[in-house]
């Protein structure tokens, strides 16, 4: 085991070229914006309206009451249509079980497809920590050379 750039002891260091993760040259401040998202923060901070999220304990409680009320409504609606009590309970219980399995499996497949799994997130965090450490260790001359290289890659756009 050896110590890597972030001070973590590991067998091998993950090597990611610095320029592969540098997102843009910020013209106003002369700083480099780094990271996978480019804007920093978590996805929920960047786009609070994205997807269905239960953000607070109150949201979870409201969702629980709403789901329970919907299930009772389905149960009584089945009875009103002429289904016996026992059969209606079995149908609602089966729908809960099968629906839960389908939703859980769907959420798992969705997270795998979007690489939003725990390991992938930890790897992204580690890579960003390594890049930030490397960025902090760059001298002023190296930062200027990197800025010039980025400007050249962006079609020769001039910084003010």
JSON list of C-alpha atoms in Angstrom, two decimals:
[
{"chain": "A", "resi": 1, "resn": "UNK", "atom": "CA", "xyz": [0.00, 0.00, 0.00]},
{"chain": "A", "resi": 2, "resn": "UNK", "atom": "CA", "xyz": [1.13, 3.50, -0.75]},
{"chain": "A", "resi": 3, "resn": "UNK", "atom": "CA", "xyz": [-0.20, 6.99, -0.17]},
{"chain": "A", "resi": 4, "resn": "UNK", "atom": "CA", "xyz": [-1.81, 8.66, -3.18]},
{"chain": "A", "resi": 5, "resn": "UNK", "atom": "CA", "xyz": [-2.15, 12.36, -4.07]},
{"chain": "A", "resi": 6, "resn": "UNK", "atom": "CA", "xyz": [-5.06, 12.82, -1.65]},
{"chain": "A", "resi": 7, "resn": "UNK", "atom": "CA", "xyz": [-3.27, 11.21, 1.26]},
{"chain": "A", "resi": 8, "resn": "UNK", "atom": "CA", "xyz": [-5.35, 8.01, 1.06]},
{"chain": "A", "resi": 9, "resn": "UNK", "atom": "CA", "xyz": [-3.52, 4.69, 1.40]},
{"chain": "A", "resi": 10, "resn": "UNK", "atom": "CA", "xyz": [-4.37, 2.36, -1.48]},
{"chain": "A", "resi": 11, "resn": "UNK", "atom": "CA", "xyz": [-2.88, -0.27, -3.77]},
{"chain": "A", "resi": 12, "resn": "UNK", "atom": "CA", "xyz": [-3.05, 1.73, -6.99]},
{"chain": "A", "resi": 13, "resn": "UNK", "atom": "CA", "xyz": [-3.71, 5.36, -7.72]},
{"chain": "A", "resi": 14, "resn": "UNK", "atom": "CA", "xyz": [-6.49, 6.22, -10.13]},
{"chain": "A", "resi": 15, "resn": "UNK", "atom": "CA", "xyz": [-4.86, 8.40, -12.76]},
{"chain": "A", "resi": 16, "resn": "UNK", "atom": "CA", "xyz": [-7.13, 10.81, -14.62]},
{"chain": "A", "resi": 17, "resn": "UNK", "atom": "CA", "xyz": [-5.53, 13.44, -16.85]},
{"chain": "A", "resi": 18, "resn": "UNK", "atom": "CA", "xyz": [-6.20, 16.92, -15.53]},
{"chain": "A", "resi": 19, "resn": "UNK", "atom": "CA", "xyz": [-7.33, 18.33, -18.86]},
{"chain": "A", "resi": 20, "resn": "UNK", "atom": "CA", "xyz": [-9.86, 15.51, -19.26]},
{"chain": "A", "resi": 21, "resn": "UNK", "atom": "CA", "xyz": [-11.87, 16.90, -16.34]},
{"chain": "A", "resi": 22, "resn": "UNK", "atom": "CA", "xyz": [-11.33, 20.65, -16.68]},
{"chain": "A", "resi": 23, "resn": "UNK", "atom": "CA", "xyz": [-14.67, 22.02, -17.83]},
{"chain": "A", "resi": 24, "resn": "UNK", "atom": "CA", "xyz": [-14.15, 25.65, -18.79]},
{"chain": "A", "resi": 25, "resn": "UNK", "atom": "CA", "xyz": [-12.05, 28.75, -18.37]},
{"chain": "A", "resi": 26, "resn": "UNK", "atom": "CA", "xyz": [-13.98, 31.32, -16.39]},
{"chain": "A", "resi": 27, "resn": "UNK", "atom": "CA", "xyz": [-13.23, 34.58, -18.20]},
{"chain": "A", "resi": 28, "resn": "UNK", "atom": "CA", "xyz": [-14.41, 36.91, -15.44]},
{"chain": "A", "resi": 29, "resn": "UNK", "atom": "CA", "xyz": [-12.31, 35.57, -12.58]},
{"chain": "A", "resi": 30, "resn": "UNK", "atom": "CA", "xyz": [-9.54, 33.71, -14.39]},
{"chain": "A", "resi": 31, "resn": "UNK", "atom": "CA", "xyz": [-10.29, 30.51, -12.51]},
{"chain": "A", "resi": 32, "resn": "UNK", "atom": "CA", "xyz": [-10.83, 26.97, -13.71]},
{"chain": "A", "resi": 33, "resn": "UNK", "atom": "CA", "xyz": [-14.22, 25.36, -13.09]},
{"chain": "A", "resi": 34, "resn": "UNK", "atom": "CA", "xyz": [-13.72, 21.66, -12.37]},
{"chain": "A", "resi": 35, "resn": "UNK", "atom": "CA", "xyz": [-15.92, 18.66, -11.74]},
{"chain": "A", "resi": 36, "resn": "UNK", "atom": "CA", "xyz": [-18.27, 16.35, -13.58]},
{"chain": "A", "resi": 37, "resn": "UNK", "atom": "CA", "xyz": [-21.27, 18.65, -13.34]},
{"chain": "A", "resi": 38, "resn": "UNK", "atom": "CA", "xyz": [-19.41, 21.87, -14.08]},
{"chain": "A", "resi": 39, "resn": "UNK", "atom": "CA", "xyz": [-21.62, 23.81, -11.70]},
{"chain": "A", "resi": 40, "resn": "UNK", "atom": "CA", "xyz": [-20.67, 22.24, -8.42]},
{"chain": "A", "resi": 41, "resn": "UNK", "atom": "CA", "xyz": [-23.04, 20.89, -5.86]},
{"chain": "A", "resi": 42, "resn": "UNK", "atom": "CA", "xyz": [-25.42, 18.01, -6.06]},
{"chain": "A", "resi": 43, "resn": "UNK", "atom": "CA", "xyz": [-27.93, 17.46, -8.87]},
{"chain": "A", "resi": 44, "resn": "UNK", "atom": "CA", "xyz": [-30.79, 18.48, -6.56]},
{"chain": "A", "resi": 45, "resn": "UNK", "atom": "CA", "xyz": [-29.04, 21.82, -5.93]},
{"chain": "A", "resi": 46, "resn": "UNK", "atom": "CA", "xyz": [-28.52, 22.40, -9.65]},
{"chain": "A", "resi": 47, "resn": "UNK", "atom": "CA", "xyz": [-32.05, 21.50, -10.74]},
{"chain": "A", "resi": 48, "resn": "UNK", "atom": "CA", "xyz": [-34.48, 21.32, -7.83]},
{"chain": "A", "resi": 49, "resn": "UNK", "atom": "CA", "xyz": [-37.37, 20.34, -10.12]},
{"chain": "A", "resi": 50, "resn": "UNK", "atom": "CA", "xyz": [-35.67, 17.25, -11.53]},
{"chain": "A", "resi": 51, "resn": "UNK", "atom": "CA", "xyz": [-37.45, 13.99, -10.85]},
{"chain": "A", "resi": 52, "resn": "UNK", "atom": "CA", "xyz": [-39.62, 12.84, -7.96]},
{"chain": "A", "resi": 53, "resn": "UNK", "atom": "CA", "xyz": [-37.88, 13.45, -4.65]},
{"chain": "A", "resi": 54, "resn": "UNK", "atom": "CA", "xyz": [-39.06, 13.22, -1.07]},
{"chain": "A", "resi": 55, "resn": "UNK", "atom": "CA", "xyz": [-36.83, 15.96, 0.33]},
{"chain": "A", "resi": 56, "resn": "UNK", "atom": "CA", "xyz": [-38.14, 16.30, 3.88]},
{"chain": "A", "resi": 57, "resn": "UNK", "atom": "CA", "xyz": [-39.64, 14.11, 6.57]},
{"chain": "A", "resi": 58, "resn": "UNK", "atom": "CA", "xyz": [-42.91, 15.97, 6.02]},
{"chain": "A", "resi": 59, "resn": "UNK", "atom": "CA", "xyz": [-42.84, 14.94, 2.34]},
{"chain": "A", "resi": 60, "resn": "UNK", "atom": "CA", "xyz": [-42.41, 11.30, 3.35]},
{"chain": "A", "resi": 61, "resn": "UNK", "atom": "CA", "xyz": [-45.30, 11.49, 5.82]},
{"chain": "A", "resi": 62, "resn": "UNK", "atom": "CA", "xyz": [-47.56, 13.21, 3.27]},
{"chain": "A", "resi": 63, "resn": "UNK", "atom": "CA", "xyz": [-46.67, 10.60, 0.66]},
{"chain": "A", "resi": 64, "resn": "UNK", "atom": "CA", "xyz": [-47.38, 7.79, 3.14]},
{"chain": "A", "resi": 65, "resn": "UNK", "atom": "CA", "xyz": [-50.81, 9.18, 4.03]},
{"chain": "A", "resi": 66, "resn": "UNK", "atom": "CA", "xyz": [-51.62, 9.76, 0.35]},
{"chain": "A", "resi": 67, "resn": "UNK", "atom": "CA", "xyz": [-50.59, 6.24, -0.66]},
{"chain": "A", "resi": 68, "resn": "UNK", "atom": "CA", "xyz": [-52.59, 4.72, 2.22]},
{"chain": "A", "resi": 69, "resn": "UNK", "atom": "CA", "xyz": [-55.66, 6.76, 1.30]},
{"chain": "A", "resi": 70, "resn": "UNK", "atom": "CA", "xyz": [-55.32, 5.70, -2.36]},
{"chain": "A", "resi": 71, "resn": "UNK", "atom": "CA", "xyz": [-55.12, 2.03, -1.37]},
{"chain": "A", "resi": 72, "resn": "UNK", "atom": "CA", "xyz": [-58.22, 2.32, 0.84]},
{"chain": "A", "resi": 73, "resn": "UNK", "atom": "CA", "xyz": [-60.01, 4.10, -2.01]},
{"chain": "A", "resi": 74, "resn": "UNK", "atom": "CA", "xyz": [-59.12, 1.25, -4.38]},
{"chain": "A", "resi": 75, "resn": "UNK", "atom": "CA", "xyz": [-60.23, -1.31, -1.79]},
{"chain": "A", "resi": 76, "resn": "UNK", "atom": "CA", "xyz": [-63.63, 0.34, -1.31]},
{"chain": "A", "resi": 77, "resn": "UNK", "atom": "CA", "xyz": [-64.01, 0.97, -5.06]},
{"chain": "A", "resi": 78, "resn": "UNK", "atom": "CA", "xyz": [-63.49, -2.73, -5.73]},
{"chain": "A", "resi": 79, "resn": "UNK", "atom": "CA", "xyz": [-66.18, -3.53, -3.13]},
{"chain": "A", "resi": 80, "resn": "UNK", "atom": "CA", "xyz": [-68.54, -1.00, -4.74]},
{"chain": "A", "resi": 81, "resn": "UNK", "atom": "CA", "xyz": [-68.06, -2.72, -8.11]},
{"chain": "A", "resi": 82, "resn": "UNK", "atom": "CA", "xyz": [-69.12, -6.02, -6.54]},
{"chain": "A", "resi": 83, "resn": "UNK", "atom": "CA", "xyz": [-65.87, -7.70, -5.49]},
{"chain": "A", "resi": 84, "resn": "UNK", "atom": "CA", "xyz": [-66.08, -9.45, -2.09]},
{"chain": "A", "resi": 85, "resn": "UNK", "atom": "CA", "xyz": [-64.15, -8.03, 0.88]},
{"chain": "A", "resi": 86, "resn": "UNK", "atom": "CA", "xyz": [-61.61, -10.86, 1.01]},
{"chain": "A", "resi": 87, "resn": "UNK", "atom": "CA", "xyz": [-60.98, -10.79, -2.73]},
{"chain": "A", "resi": 88, "resn": "UNK", "atom": "CA", "xyz": [-60.66, -6.99, -2.72]},
{"chain": "A", "resi": 89, "resn": "UNK", "atom": "CA", "xyz": [-58.11, -7.20, 0.12]},
{"chain": "A", "resi": 90, "resn": "UNK", "atom": "CA", "xyz": [-56.17, -9.88, -1.73]},
{"chain": "A", "resi": 91, "resn": "UNK", "atom": "CA", "xyz": [-56.16, -7.81, -4.93]},
{"chain": "A", "resi": 92, "resn": "UNK", "atom": "CA", "xyz": [-54.99, -4.65, -3.15]},
{"chain": "A", "resi": 93, "resn": "UNK", "atom": "CA", "xyz": [-52.34, -6.56, -1.18]},
{"chain": "A", "resi": 94, "resn": "UNK", "atom": "CA", "xyz": [-51.11, -8.29, -4.33]},
{"chain": "A", "resi": 95, "resn": "UNK", "atom": "CA", "xyz": [-50.99, -4.96, -6.16]},
{"chain": "A", "resi": 96, "resn": "UNK", "atom": "CA", "xyz": [-48.91, -3.49, -3.32]},
{"chain": "A", "resi": 97, "resn": "UNK", "atom": "CA", "xyz": [-46.46, -6.41, -3.42]},
{"chain": "A", "resi": 98, "resn": "UNK", "atom": "CA", "xyz": [-46.11, -6.63, -7.19]},
{"chain": "A", "resi": 99, "resn": "UNK", "atom": "CA", "xyz": [-46.09, -2.84, -7.57]},
{"chain": "A", "resi": 100, "resn": "UNK", "atom": "CA", "xyz": [-43.35, -2.49, -4.96]},
{"chain": "A", "resi": 101, "resn": "UNK", "atom": "CA", "xyz": [-41.19, -5.10, -6.69]},
{"chain": "A", "resi": 102, "resn": "UNK", "atom": "CA", "xyz": [-41.67, -3.45, -10.09]},
{"chain": "A", "resi": 103, "resn": "UNK", "atom": "CA", "xyz": [-40.90, 0.03, -8.72]},
{"chain": "A", "resi": 104, "resn": "UNK", "atom": "CA", "xyz": [-37.82, -1.15, -6.81]},
{"chain": "A", "resi": 105, "resn": "UNK", "atom": "CA", "xyz": [-36.48, -3.04, -9.82]},
{"chain": "A", "resi": 106, "resn": "UNK", "atom": "CA", "xyz": [-37.18, -0.07, -12.09]},
{"chain": "A", "resi": 107, "resn": "UNK", "atom": "CA", "xyz": [-35.39, 2.34, -9.76]},
{"chain": "A", "resi": 108, "resn": "UNK", "atom": "CA", "xyz": [-32.41, -0.02, -9.57]},
{"chain": "A", "resi": 109, "resn": "UNK", "atom": "CA", "xyz": [-32.18, -0.35, -13.36]},
{"chain": "A", "resi": 110, "resn": "UNK", "atom": "CA", "xyz": [-32.53, 3.44, -13.70]},
{"chain": "A", "resi": 111, "resn": "UNK", "atom": "CA", "xyz": [-29.69, 4.06, -11.21]},
{"chain": "A", "resi": 112, "resn": "UNK", "atom": "CA", "xyz": [-27.46, 1.52, -12.97]},
{"chain": "A", "resi": 113, "resn": "UNK", "atom": "CA", "xyz": [-28.20, 3.04, -16.38]},
{"chain": "A", "resi": 114, "resn": "UNK", "atom": "CA", "xyz": [-27.35, 6.54, -15.09]},
{"chain": "A", "resi": 115, "resn": "UNK", "atom": "CA", "xyz": [-24.29, 5.31, -13.15]},
{"chain": "A", "resi": 116, "resn": "UNK", "atom": "CA", "xyz": [-25.81, 6.69, -9.97]},
{"chain": "A", "resi": 117, "resn": "UNK", "atom": "CA", "xyz": [-24.71, 3.74, -7.84]},
{"chain": "A", "resi": 118, "resn": "UNK", "atom": "CA", "xyz": [-22.72, 4.11, -4.61]},
{"chain": "A", "resi": 119, "resn": "UNK", "atom": "CA", "xyz": [-19.44, 2.83, -6.12]},
{"chain": "A", "resi": 120, "resn": "UNK", "atom": "CA", "xyz": [-19.70, 5.07, -9.18]},
{"chain": "A", "resi": 121, "resn": "UNK", "atom": "CA", "xyz": [-20.41, 8.10, -6.98]},
{"chain": "A", "resi": 122, "resn": "UNK", "atom": "CA", "xyz": [-17.48, 7.28, -4.68]},
{"chain": "A", "resi": 123, "resn": "UNK", "atom": "CA", "xyz": [-15.20, 6.90, -7.71]},
{"chain": "A", "resi": 124, "resn": "UNK", "atom": "CA", "xyz": [-16.34, 10.30, -9.09]},
{"chain": "A", "resi": 125, "resn": "UNK", "atom": "CA", "xyz": [-15.77, 11.90, -5.68]},
{"chain": "A", "resi": 126, "resn": "UNK", "atom": "CA", "xyz": [-12.29, 10.34, -5.45]},
{"chain": "A", "resi": 127, "resn": "UNK", "atom": "CA", "xyz": [-11.36, 11.47, -8.97]},
{"chain": "A", "resi": 128, "resn": "UNK", "atom": "CA", "xyz": [-12.54, 15.01, -8.21]},
{"chain": "A", "resi": 129, "resn": "UNK", "atom": "CA", "xyz": [-10.53, 15.04, -4.96]},
{"chain": "A", "resi": 130, "resn": "UNK", "atom": "CA", "xyz": [-7.40, 13.91, -6.84]},
{"chain": "A", "resi": 131, "resn": "UNK", "atom": "CA", "xyz": [-7.94, 16.58, -9.51]},
{"chain": "A", "resi": 132, "resn": "UNK", "atom": "CA", "xyz": [-8.52, 19.30, -6.93]},
{"chain": "A", "resi": 133, "resn": "UNK", "atom": "CA", "xyz": [-5.32, 18.27, -5.14]},
{"chain": "A", "resi": 134, "resn": "UNK", "atom": "CA", "xyz": [-3.39, 18.38, -8.43]},
{"chain": "A", "resi": 135, "resn": "UNK", "atom": "CA", "xyz": [-4.93, 21.75, -9.26]},
{"chain": "A", "resi": 136, "resn": "UNK", "atom": "CA", "xyz": [-3.83, 23.17, -5.89]},
{"chain": "A", "resi": 137, "resn": "UNK", "atom": "CA", "xyz": [-0.28, 21.94, -6.52]},
{"chain": "A", "resi": 138, "resn": "UNK", "atom": "CA", "xyz": [0.04, 23.69, -9.92]},
{"chain": "A", "resi": 139, "resn": "UNK", "atom": "CA", "xyz": [2.32, 26.70, -10.08]},
{"chain": "A", "resi": 140, "resn": "UNK", "atom": "CA", "xyz": [1.20, 30.01, -11.58]},
{"chain": "A", "resi": 141, "resn": "UNK", "atom": "CA", "xyz": [3.15, 29.27, -14.78]},
{"chain": "A", "resi": 142, "resn": "UNK", "atom": "CA", "xyz": [1.48, 25.88, -15.15]},
{"chain": "A", "resi": 143, "resn": "UNK", "atom": "CA", "xyz": [-1.95, 27.49, -14.61]},
{"chain": "A", "resi": 144, "resn": "UNK", "atom": "CA", "xyz": [-1.22, 30.07, -17.31]},
{"chain": "A", "resi": 145, "resn": "UNK", "atom": "CA", "xyz": [-0.05, 27.32, -19.69]},
{"chain": "A", "resi": 146, "resn": "UNK", "atom": "CA", "xyz": [-3.19, 25.31, -18.96]},
{"chain": "A", "resi": 147, "resn": "UNK", "atom": "CA", "xyz": [-5.36, 28.38, -19.57]},
{"chain": "A", "resi": 148, "resn": "UNK", "atom": "CA", "xyz": [-3.62, 28.99, -22.90]},
{"chain": "A", "resi": 149, "resn": "UNK", "atom": "CA", "xyz": [-4.12, 25.34, -23.88]},
{"chain": "A", "resi": 150, "resn": "UNK", "atom": "CA", "xyz": [-7.83, 25.55, -23.03]},
{"chain": "A", "resi": 151, "resn": "UNK", "atom": "CA", "xyz": [-8.16, 28.77, -25.02]},
{"chain": "A", "resi": 152, "resn": "UNK", "atom": "CA", "xyz": [-6.50, 27.08, -28.02]},
{"chain": "A", "resi": 153, "resn": "UNK", "atom": "CA", "xyz": [-8.83, 24.07, -27.75]},
{"chain": "A", "resi": 154, "resn": "UNK", "atom": "CA", "xyz": [-11.87, 26.38, -27.66]},
{"chain": "A", "resi": 155, "resn": "UNK", "atom": "CA", "xyz": [-11.04, 27.85, -31.06]},
{"chain": "A", "resi": 156, "resn": "UNK", "atom": "CA", "xyz": [-8.62, 30.51, -29.96]},
{"chain": "A", "resi": 157, "resn": "UNK", "atom": "CA", "xyz": [-11.18, 32.53, -27.99]},
{"chain": "A", "resi": 158, "resn": "UNK", "atom": "CA", "xyz": [-9.48, 35.45, -26.26]},
{"chain": "A", "resi": 159, "resn": "UNK", "atom": "CA", "xyz": [-9.82, 36.07, -22.55]},
{"chain": "A", "resi": 160, "resn": "UNK", "atom": "CA", "xyz": [-10.42, 39.61, -21.35]}
]
